[in-house]
Coordinates of C-alpha atoms in Angstrom, one line a residue:
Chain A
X1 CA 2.3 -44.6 27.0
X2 CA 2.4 -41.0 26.6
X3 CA 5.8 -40.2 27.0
X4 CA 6.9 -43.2 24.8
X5 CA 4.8 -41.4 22.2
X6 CA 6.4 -38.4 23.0
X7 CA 9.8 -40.2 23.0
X8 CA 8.8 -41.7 19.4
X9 CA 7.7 -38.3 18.1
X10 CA 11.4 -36.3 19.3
X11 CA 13.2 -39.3 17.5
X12 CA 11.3 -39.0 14.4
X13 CA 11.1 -34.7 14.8
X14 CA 13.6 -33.8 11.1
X15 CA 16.3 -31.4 12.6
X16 CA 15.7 -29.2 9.6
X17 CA 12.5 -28.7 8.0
X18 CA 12.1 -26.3 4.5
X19 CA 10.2 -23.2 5.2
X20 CA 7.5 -24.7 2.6
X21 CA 7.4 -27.7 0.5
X22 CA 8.1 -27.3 -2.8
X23 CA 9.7 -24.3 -2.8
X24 CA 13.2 -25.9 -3.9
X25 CA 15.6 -29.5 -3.6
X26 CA 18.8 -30.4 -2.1
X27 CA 21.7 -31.3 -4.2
X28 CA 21.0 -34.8 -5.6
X29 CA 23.6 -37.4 -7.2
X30 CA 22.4 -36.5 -10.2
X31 CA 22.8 -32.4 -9.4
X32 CA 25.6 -31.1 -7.7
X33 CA 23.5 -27.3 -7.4
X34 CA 20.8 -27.1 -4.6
X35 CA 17.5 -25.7 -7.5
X36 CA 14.5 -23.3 -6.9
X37 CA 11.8 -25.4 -8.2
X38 CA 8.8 -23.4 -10.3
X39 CA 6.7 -24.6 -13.1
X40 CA 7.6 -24.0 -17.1
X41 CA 3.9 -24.0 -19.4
X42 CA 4.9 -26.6 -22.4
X43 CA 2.3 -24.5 -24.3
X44 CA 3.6 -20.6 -24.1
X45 CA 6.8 -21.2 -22.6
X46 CA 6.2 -18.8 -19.7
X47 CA 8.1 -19.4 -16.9
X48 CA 6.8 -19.3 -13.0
X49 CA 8.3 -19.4 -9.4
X50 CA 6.9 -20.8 -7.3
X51 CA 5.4 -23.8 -9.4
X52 CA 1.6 -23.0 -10.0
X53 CA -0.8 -25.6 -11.4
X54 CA -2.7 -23.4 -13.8
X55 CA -0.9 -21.3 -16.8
X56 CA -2.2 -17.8 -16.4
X57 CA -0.9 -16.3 -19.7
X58 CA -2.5 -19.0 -21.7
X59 CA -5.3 -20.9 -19.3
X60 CA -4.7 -24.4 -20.9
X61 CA -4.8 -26.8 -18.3
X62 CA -2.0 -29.8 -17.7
X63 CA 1.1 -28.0 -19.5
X64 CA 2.8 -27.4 -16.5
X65 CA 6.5 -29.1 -16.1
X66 CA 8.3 -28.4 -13.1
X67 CA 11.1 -26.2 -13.9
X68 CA 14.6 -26.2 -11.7
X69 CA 15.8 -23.1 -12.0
X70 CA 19.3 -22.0 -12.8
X71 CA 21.0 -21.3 -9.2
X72 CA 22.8 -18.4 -11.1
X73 CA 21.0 -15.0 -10.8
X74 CA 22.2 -11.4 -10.9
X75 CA 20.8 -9.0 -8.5
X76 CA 18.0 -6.3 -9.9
X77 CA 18.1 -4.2 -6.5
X78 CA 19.5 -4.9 -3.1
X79 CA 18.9 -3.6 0.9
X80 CA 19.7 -3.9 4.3
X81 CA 16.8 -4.2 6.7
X82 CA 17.7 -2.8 10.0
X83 CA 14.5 -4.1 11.6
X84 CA 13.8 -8.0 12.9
X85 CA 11.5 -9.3 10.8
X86 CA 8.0 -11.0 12.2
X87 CA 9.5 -14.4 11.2
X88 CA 11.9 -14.7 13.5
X89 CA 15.2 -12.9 11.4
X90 CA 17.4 -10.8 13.2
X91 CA 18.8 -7.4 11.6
X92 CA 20.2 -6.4 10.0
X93 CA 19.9 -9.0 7.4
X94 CA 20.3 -8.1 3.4
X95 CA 17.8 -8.6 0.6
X96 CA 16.3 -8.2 -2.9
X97 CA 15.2 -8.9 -6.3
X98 CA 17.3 -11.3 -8.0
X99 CA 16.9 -11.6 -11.7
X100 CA 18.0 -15.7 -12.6
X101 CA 19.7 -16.5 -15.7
X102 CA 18.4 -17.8 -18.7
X103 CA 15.1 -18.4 -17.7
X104 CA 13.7 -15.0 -16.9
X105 CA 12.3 -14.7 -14.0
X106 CA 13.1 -12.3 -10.9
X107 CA 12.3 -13.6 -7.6
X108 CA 12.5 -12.4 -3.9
X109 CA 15.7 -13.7 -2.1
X110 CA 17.7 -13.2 1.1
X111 CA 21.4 -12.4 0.8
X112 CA 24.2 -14.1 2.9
X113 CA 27.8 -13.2 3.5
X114 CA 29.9 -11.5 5.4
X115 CA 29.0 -8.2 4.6
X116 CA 25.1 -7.3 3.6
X117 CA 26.1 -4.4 2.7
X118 CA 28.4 -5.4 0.1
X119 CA 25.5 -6.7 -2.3
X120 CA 24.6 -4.3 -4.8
X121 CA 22.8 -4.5 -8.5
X122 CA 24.6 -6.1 -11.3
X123 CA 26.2 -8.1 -8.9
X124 CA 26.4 -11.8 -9.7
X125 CA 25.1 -14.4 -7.1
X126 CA 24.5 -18.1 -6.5
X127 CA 21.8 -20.1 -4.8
X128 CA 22.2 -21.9 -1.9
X129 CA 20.3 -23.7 1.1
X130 CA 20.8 -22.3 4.9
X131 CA 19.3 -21.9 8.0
X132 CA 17.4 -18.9 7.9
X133 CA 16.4 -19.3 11.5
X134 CA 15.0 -21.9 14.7
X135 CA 11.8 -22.7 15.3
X136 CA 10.0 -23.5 18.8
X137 CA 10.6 -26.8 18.6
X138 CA 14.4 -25.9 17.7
X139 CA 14.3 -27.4 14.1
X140 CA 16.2 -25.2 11.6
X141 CA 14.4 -23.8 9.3
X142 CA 15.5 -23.9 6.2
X143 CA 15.2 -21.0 3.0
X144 CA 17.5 -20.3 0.1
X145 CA 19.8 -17.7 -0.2
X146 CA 22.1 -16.3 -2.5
X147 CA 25.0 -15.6 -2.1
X148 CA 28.5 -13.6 -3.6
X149 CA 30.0 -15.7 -7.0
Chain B
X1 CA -10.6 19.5 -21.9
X2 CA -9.1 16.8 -20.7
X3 CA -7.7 14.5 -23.9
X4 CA -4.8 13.6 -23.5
X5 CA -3.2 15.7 -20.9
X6 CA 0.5 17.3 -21.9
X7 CA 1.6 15.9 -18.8
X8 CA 3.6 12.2 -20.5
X9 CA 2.8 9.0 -19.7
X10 CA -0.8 9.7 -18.9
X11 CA -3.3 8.8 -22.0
X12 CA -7.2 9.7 -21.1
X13 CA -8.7 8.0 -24.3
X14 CA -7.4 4.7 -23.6
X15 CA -10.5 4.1 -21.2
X16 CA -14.3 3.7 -22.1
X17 CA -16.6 6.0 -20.6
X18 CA -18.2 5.4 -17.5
X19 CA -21.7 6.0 -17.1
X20 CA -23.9 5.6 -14.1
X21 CA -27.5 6.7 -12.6
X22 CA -26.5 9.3 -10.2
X23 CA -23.6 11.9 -9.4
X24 CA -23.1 11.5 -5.9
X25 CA -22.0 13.8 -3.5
X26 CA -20.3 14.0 -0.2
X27 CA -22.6 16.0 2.2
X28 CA -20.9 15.4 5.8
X29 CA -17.0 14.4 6.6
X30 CA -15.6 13.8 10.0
X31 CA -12.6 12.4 11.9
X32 CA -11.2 11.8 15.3
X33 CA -7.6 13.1 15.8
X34 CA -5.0 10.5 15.2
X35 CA -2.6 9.1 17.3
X36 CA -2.1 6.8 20.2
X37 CA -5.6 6.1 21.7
X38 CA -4.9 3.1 24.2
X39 CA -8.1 3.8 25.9
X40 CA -10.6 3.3 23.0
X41 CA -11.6 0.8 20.8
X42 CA -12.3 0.4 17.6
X43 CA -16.2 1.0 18.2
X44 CA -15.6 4.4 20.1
X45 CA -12.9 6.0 17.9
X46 CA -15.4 4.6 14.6
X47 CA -18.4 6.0 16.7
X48 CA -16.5 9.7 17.3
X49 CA -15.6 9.7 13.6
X50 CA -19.0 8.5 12.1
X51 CA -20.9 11.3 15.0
X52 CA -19.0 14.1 13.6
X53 CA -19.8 13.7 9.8
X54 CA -23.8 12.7 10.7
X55 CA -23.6 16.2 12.6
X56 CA -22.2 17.8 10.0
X57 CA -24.3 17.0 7.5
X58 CA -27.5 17.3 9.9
X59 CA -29.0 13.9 9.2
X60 CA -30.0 11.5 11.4
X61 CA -29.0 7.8 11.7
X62 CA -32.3 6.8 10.4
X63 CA -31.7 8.4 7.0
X64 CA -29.1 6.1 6.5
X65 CA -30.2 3.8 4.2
X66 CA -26.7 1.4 3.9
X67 CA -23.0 1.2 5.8
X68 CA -19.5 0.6 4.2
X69 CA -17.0 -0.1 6.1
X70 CA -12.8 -0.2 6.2
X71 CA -10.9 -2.6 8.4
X72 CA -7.7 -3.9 7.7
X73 CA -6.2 -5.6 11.1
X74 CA -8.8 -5.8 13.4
X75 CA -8.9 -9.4 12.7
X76 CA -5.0 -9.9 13.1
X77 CA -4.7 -7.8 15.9
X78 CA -8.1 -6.8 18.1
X79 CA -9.0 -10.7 16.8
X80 CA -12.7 -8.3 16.8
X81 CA -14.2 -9.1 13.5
X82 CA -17.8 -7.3 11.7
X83 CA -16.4 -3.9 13.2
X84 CA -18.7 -2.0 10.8
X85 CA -22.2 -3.0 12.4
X86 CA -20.1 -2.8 15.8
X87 CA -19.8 1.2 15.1
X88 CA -22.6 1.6 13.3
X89 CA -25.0 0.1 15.7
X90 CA -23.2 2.2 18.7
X91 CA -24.2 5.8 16.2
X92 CA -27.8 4.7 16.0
X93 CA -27.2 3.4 12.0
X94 CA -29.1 -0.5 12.3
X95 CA -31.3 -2.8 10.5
X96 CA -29.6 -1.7 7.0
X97 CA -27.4 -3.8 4.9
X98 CA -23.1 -2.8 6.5
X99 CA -20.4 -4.7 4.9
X100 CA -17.0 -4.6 6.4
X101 CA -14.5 -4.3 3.6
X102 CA -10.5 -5.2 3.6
X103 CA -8.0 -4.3 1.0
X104 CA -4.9 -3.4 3.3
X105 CA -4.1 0.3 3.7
X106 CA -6.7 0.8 0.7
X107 CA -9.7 -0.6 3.0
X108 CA -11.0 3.0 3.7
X109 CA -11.4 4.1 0.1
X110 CA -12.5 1.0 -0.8
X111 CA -15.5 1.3 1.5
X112 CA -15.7 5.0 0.0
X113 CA -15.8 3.5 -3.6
X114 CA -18.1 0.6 -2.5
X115 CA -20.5 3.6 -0.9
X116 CA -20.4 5.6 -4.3
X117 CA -20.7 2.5 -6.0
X118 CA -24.0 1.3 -4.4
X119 CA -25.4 5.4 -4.5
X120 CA -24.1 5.7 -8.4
X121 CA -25.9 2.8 -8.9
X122 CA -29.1 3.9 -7.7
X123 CA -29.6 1.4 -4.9
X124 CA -29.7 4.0 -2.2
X125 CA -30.2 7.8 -1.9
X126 CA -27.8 8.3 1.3
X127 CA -25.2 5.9 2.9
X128 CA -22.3 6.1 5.4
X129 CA -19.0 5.1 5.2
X130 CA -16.0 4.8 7.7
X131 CA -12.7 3.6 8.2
X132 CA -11.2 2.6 11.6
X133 CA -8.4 1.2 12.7
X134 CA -5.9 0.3 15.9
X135 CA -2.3 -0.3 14.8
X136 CA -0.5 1.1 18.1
X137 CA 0.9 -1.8 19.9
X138 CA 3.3 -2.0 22.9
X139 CA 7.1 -1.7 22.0
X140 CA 8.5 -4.4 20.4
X141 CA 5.4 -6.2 19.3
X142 CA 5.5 -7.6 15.8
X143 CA 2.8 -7.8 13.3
X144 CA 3.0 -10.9 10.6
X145 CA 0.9 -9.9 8.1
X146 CA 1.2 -11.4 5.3
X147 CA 2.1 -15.2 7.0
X148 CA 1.2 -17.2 4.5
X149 CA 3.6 -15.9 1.6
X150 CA 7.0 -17.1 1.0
X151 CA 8.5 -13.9 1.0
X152 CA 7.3 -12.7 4.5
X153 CA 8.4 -16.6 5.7
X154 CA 11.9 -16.0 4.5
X155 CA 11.8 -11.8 6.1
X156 CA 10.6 -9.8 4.0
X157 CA 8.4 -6.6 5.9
X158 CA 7.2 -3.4 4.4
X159 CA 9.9 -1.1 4.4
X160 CA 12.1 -3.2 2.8
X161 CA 10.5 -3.5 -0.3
X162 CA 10.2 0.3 -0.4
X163 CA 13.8 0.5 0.4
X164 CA 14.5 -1.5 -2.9
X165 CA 11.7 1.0 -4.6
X166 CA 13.9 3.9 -3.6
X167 CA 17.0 2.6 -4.4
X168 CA 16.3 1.6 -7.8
X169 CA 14.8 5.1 -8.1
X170 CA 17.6 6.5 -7.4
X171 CA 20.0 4.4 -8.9
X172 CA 18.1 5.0 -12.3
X173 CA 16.7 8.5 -11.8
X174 CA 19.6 10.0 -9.5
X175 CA 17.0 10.8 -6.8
X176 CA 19.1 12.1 -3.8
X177 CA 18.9 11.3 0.1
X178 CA 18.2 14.7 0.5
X179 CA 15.1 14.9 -2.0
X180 CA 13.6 11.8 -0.3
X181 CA 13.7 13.9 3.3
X182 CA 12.3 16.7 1.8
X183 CA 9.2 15.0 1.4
X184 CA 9.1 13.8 5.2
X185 CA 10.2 17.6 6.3
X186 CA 7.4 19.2 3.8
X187 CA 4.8 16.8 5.0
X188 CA 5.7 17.5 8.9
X189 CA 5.5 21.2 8.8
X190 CA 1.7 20.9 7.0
X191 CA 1.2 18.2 9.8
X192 CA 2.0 20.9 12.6
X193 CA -0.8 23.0 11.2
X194 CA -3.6 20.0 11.3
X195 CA -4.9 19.6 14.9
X196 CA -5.9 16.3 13.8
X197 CA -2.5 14.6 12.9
X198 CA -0.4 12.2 15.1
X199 CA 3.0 14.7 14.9
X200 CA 3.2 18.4 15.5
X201 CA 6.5 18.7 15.2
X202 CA 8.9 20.1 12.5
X203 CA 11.8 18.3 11.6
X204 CA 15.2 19.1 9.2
X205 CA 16.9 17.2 6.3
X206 CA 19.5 16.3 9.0
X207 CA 16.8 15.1 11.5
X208 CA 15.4 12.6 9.0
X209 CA 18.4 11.9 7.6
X210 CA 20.2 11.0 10.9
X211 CA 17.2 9.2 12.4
X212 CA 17.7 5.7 13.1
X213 CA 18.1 3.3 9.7
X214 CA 14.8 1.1 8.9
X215 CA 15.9 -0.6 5.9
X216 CA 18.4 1.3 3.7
X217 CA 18.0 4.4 2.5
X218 CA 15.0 4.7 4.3
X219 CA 15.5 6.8 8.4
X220 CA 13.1 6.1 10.9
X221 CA 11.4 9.7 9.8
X222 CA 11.3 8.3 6.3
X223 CA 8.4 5.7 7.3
X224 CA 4.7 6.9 8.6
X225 CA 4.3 6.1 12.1
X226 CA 1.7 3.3 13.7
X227 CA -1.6 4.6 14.6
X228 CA -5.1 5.0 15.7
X229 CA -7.9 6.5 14.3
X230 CA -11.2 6.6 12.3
X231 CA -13.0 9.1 9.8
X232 CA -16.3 9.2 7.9
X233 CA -18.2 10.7 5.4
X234 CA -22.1 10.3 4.5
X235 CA -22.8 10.0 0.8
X236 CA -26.0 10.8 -1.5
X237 CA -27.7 11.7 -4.6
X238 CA -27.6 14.7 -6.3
X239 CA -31.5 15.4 -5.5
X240 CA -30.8 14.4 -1.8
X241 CA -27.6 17.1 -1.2
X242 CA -29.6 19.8 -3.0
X243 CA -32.1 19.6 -0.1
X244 CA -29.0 20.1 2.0
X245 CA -28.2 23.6 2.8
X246 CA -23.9 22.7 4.0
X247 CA -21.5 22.8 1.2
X248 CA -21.2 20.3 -0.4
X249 CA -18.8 18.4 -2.9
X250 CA -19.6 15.9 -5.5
X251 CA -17.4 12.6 -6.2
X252 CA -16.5 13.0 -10.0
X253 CA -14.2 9.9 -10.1
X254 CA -13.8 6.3 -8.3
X255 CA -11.3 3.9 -9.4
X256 CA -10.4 1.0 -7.7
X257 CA -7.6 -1.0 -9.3
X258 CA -5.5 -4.3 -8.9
X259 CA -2.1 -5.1 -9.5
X260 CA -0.7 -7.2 -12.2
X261 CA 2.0 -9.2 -10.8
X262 CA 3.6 -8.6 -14.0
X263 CA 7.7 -10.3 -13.8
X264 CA 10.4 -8.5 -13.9
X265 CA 8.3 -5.3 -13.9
X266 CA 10.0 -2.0 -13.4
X267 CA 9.9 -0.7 -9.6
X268 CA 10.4 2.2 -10.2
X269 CA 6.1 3.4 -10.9
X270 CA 3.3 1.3 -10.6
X271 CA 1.0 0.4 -13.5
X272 CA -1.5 0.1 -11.7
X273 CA -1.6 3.5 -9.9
X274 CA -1.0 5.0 -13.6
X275 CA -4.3 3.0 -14.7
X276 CA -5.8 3.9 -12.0
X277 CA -5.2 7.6 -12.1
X278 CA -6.1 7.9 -16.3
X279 CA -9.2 6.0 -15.4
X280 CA -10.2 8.7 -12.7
X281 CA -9.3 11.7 -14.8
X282 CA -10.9 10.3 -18.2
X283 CA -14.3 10.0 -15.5
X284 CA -13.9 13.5 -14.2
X285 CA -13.2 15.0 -17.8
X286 CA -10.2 16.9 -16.5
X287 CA -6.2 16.4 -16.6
X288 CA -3.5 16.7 -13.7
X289 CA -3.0 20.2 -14.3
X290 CA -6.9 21.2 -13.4
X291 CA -6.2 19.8 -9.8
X292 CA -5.5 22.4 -7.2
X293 CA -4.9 19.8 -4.1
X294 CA -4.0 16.0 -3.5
X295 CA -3.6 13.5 -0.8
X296 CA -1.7 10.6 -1.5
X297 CA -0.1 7.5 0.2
X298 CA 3.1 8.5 1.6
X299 CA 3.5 5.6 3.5
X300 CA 7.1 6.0 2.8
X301 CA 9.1 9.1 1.7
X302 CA 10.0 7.4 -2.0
X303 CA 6.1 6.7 -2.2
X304 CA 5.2 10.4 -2.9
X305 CA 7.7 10.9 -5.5
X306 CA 6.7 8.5 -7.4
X307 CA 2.9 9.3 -6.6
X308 CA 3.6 12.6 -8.5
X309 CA 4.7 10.2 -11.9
X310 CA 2.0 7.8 -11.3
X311 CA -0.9 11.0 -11.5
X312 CA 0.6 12.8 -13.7
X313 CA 2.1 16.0 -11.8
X314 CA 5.6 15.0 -14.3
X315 CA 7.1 13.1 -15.8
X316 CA 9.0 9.5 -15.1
X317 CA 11.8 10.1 -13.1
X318 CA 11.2 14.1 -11.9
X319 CA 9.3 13.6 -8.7
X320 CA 12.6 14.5 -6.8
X321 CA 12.7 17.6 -8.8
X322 CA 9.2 18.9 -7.9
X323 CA 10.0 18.4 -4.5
X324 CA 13.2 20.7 -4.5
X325 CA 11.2 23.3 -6.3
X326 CA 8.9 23.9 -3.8
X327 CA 5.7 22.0 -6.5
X328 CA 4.2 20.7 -4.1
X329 CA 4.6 22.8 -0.7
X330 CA 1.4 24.2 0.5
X331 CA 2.3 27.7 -1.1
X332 CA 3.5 25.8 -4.7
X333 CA 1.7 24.9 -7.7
X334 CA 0.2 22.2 -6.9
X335 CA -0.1 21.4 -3.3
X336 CA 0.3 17.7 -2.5
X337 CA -0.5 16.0 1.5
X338 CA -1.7 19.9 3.0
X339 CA -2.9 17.4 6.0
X340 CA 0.4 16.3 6.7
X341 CA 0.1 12.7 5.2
X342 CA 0.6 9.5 6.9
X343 CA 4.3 10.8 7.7
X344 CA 3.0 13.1 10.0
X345 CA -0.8 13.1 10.2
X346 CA -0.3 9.1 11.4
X347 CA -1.8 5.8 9.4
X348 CA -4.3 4.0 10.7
X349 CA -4.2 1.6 8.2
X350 CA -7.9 1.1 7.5
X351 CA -9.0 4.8 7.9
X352 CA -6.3 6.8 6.3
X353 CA -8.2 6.4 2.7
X354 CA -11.3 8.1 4.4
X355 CA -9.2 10.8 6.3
X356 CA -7.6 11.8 3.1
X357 CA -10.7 12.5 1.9
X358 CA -12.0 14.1 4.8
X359 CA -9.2 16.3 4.2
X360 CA -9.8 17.0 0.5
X361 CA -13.3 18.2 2.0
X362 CA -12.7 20.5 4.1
X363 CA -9.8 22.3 1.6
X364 CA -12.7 22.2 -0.6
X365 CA -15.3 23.8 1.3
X366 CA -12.4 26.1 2.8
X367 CA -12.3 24.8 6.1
X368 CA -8.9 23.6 6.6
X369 CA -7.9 26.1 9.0
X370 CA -4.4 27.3 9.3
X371 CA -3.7 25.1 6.4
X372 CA -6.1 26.0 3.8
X373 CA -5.3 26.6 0.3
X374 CA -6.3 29.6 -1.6
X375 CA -9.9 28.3 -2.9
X376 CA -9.2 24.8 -4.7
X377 CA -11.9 23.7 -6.3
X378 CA -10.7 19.8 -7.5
X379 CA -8.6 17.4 -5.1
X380 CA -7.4 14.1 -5.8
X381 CA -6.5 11.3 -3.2
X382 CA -4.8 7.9 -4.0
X383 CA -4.0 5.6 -1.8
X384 CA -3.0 1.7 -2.4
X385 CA -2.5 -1.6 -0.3
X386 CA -0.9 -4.9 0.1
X387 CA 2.5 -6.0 -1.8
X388 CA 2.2 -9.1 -3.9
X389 CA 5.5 -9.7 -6.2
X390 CA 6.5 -7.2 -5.5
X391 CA 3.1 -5.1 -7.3
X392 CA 0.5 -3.8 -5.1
X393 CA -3.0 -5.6 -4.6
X394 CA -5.0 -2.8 -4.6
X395 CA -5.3 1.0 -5.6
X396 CA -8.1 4.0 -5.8
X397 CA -8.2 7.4 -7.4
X398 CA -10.5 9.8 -6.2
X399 CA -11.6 13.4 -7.6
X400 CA -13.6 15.4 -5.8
X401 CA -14.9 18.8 -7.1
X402 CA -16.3 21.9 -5.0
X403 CA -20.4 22.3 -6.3

């Protein structure tokens, strides 16, 4: 019984799991461009990532529409951590601020490429989806990037 | 005095007044040395630290009628939580109201503002505050701090985002590699003179420089070190330290500020430590250029440049050049980190805000030893923690003035 259940729970286990929900979606048929997901107030028009429920700038309550944010962004300031990170990322491993296009908002993001030390600010990037490392239970776990137009 | 300072940026009038019941002042400081102290815990470092400033100012536990304080990672890494009444109780101070405070590497002076707070109010004639702290770990031990933000999930750790700090600084200011080691040589060579601090060794541009690279621009000699460590300070009302025959020193500001998260802010100064700072010289009726010593957070080399902009020592952009000048050496104008500063005097997260402090004290009463300043008579120490967005959670000002 028990190892059934165990045998049922490693066939169901996702081989990939985001690091949190919500955070951004996979290309769809109806978008070819993975998005960053935040939340746009339909009163003020300020802009948020990640998605929040209450507007801050405004405080009216149930104006919130989620917002998919351009995947274009062009990078405010860039670096190149020597150091493995407490999450699990092996150095050296580039990131930054990335301002995103059109909509105004700069956000945290890791860089990928061949070369972290290649990225630089002014530089235009793109989002995508990767592995940004394994868990215990060897799932990928999965963060967005940006990476080199 | 004091309106609008010439120094730019810094606006004194923007701020109400503050009023409050009673000046306070600081009647007995003390510290253990920092460092690695695998040995101790938290209780007998905080004990040491809490002992010498009851000695020195010759009151006994019983007089203390409250206890503050500052904690940061006990919880995360001791897993010891309540570490106030667990130092407290082992110095004798019990049965009195002790809150444990946390605001990152801002605990400390937290629990010092939340002491002045509750004496300034009126609600106690004499209370004790302390900061402690263990952050030494074996090699290769990682601290997640910070687990439940997205930004730590997908990698980001502390120097990093200083790294981007100090390369925007430089890319907009044209702050050099060299300016940013100055501050990590000038801050080592006061630390060799303080028998308290974690290094008491000198090192050379090329020495930092060449050290090994944390997150780029920033060496290994460009971060403060881990540490442990505690330090203290007993508090009271004016009427209380008169009956005190010690030198003593009275609190004339204490500002505690949060950050405002604000998007696409510039990195290259903090709003907040700018508030922060206006607030605490528009309550100590004085301007940057009346103080004669400061302690600030240089938790990173790139943090004490811009610490000069945020409190008003020059202008945006010119930290790099007070640093080649010689400003803020112990012999220049304005002498900034005479301890050696978390660079070299170590950072125990939740105590550094009381030992800067501590320090500002003893310059103060003129017994800093072979580091003392020619007779200042107002320090300043700043210190801020936690990143959010890229802002920081939490910041204090705090002036002290010789009586």
């Amino acid at each position: 019984m028990e190892s059934s259940d165990k045998n049922t729970k490693t066939s169901e286990a996702p081989t990939s799991i985001p690091i949190q929900p919500g955070l951004f979606e996979y290309p769809t048929p109806e978008h070819s461009h993975p998005a960053l997901l935040g939340s746009h107030c339909q009163t003020c028009g300020r802009k948020f990532f990640p998605r929040r429920t209450l507007c801050t700038n405004c405080f009216v309550d149930g104006r919130m529409e989620e917002l998919k944010l351009n995947n274009r962004a062009v990078i405010y300031a860039a670096t190149v951590v020597h150091i493995p990170s407490p999450a699990g990322i092996q150095a050296p491993y580039a990131y930054g601020y990335v301002d995103i296009l059109t909509d105004n908002i700069r956000i945290f993001a890791l860089f990928t490429g061949d070369n972290p030390s290649s990225f630089h600010s002014g530089q235009e990037v793109e989002l995508v989806l990767e592995p940004i490392r394994t868990d215990g239970q060897k799932q990928q776990i999965i963060g967005y990037k940006f990476r080199p137009v | 005095m004091g309106k609008n300072s010439r120094s730019l940026d810094i606006n004194l009038d923007r701020y109400d007044k503050v009023t409050f019941m009673q000046e306070v002042y600081i009647i007995g400081a003390g510290m253990t040395q920092f460092g690695k102290h695998p040995d101790r815990s938290l209780r007998s470092l905080g004990f040491e630290a809490c002992l010498n400033a009851l000695r020195d100012a010759g009151v006994k536990p019983k007089e203390i009628e409250a206890g503050f304080c500052g904690n940061a990672l006990a919880p995360a890494i001791q897993g010891e939580t309540g570490v106030g009444q667990n130092v407290f109780w082992e110095v004798g101070i019990n049965g009195v109201p002790i809150v444990n405070l946390e605001n990152a590497c801002a605990s400390g002076s937290t629990a010092l503002r939340e002491g002045w707070m509750a004496v300034a109010g009126g609600f106690y004639d004499m209370v004790a505050v302390v900061g402690v702290e263990k952050t030494v770990m074996p090699k290769g031990t990682m601290l997640n701090v910070g687990a439940g933000e997205y930004e730590t999930k997908l990698g980001e750790v502390f120097p990093g985002y200083f790294a981007l700090i100090a390369k925007k600084h430089m890319e907009r200011y044209g702050t050099t590699l060299e300016q940013l080691a100055m501050v990590s040589v000038k801050n080592h060579l006061n630390g060799s003179l303080n028998p308290y601090a974690q290094f008491q060794k000198l090192l050379t541009v090329d020495e930092v420089l060449n050290s090994p690279m944390i997150a780029e621009p920033l060496t290994l000699y460009s971060c403060c070190p881990n540490s442990d460590g505690a330090a203290a300070l007993i508090l009271c009302t004016e009427k209380k330290a008169r009956e005190f025959m010690g030198k003593k020193v009275k609190i004339a500001a204490s500002v505690l500020t949060t950050g405002t998260y604000d998007n696409e802010r510039d990195i290259t100064g903090w709003e907040v430590e700018k508030r922060a700072a206006e607030k605490a010289y528009q309550m100590a009726s004085l301007g940057p250029e009346e103080v004669n010593v400061m302690e600030v957070h240089d938790a990173f080399t790139i943090s004490e440049i811009i610490h000069y902009e945020g409190l008003g020592l020059c202008p945006p952009g010119e930290g790099g050049r007070l640093i080649d000048q010689g400003t803020t050496g112990l012999t220049g104008k304005i002498p900034v980190n005479p301890s050696g500063g978390l660079l070299s005097k170590g950072h125990p997260v939740g105590a550094s805000g009381v030992a800067q402090v501590v320090e500002i004290v003893w310059q103060l009463r003129g017994e800093a030893g072979k580091r003392q300043l020619k007779n200042p008579r107002v320090g300043l120490a700043q210190i801020m923690g936690g990143n959010k967005e890229g802002d920081t959670r939490a910041c204090t000002v705090h002036i002290l003035m010789k009586d």
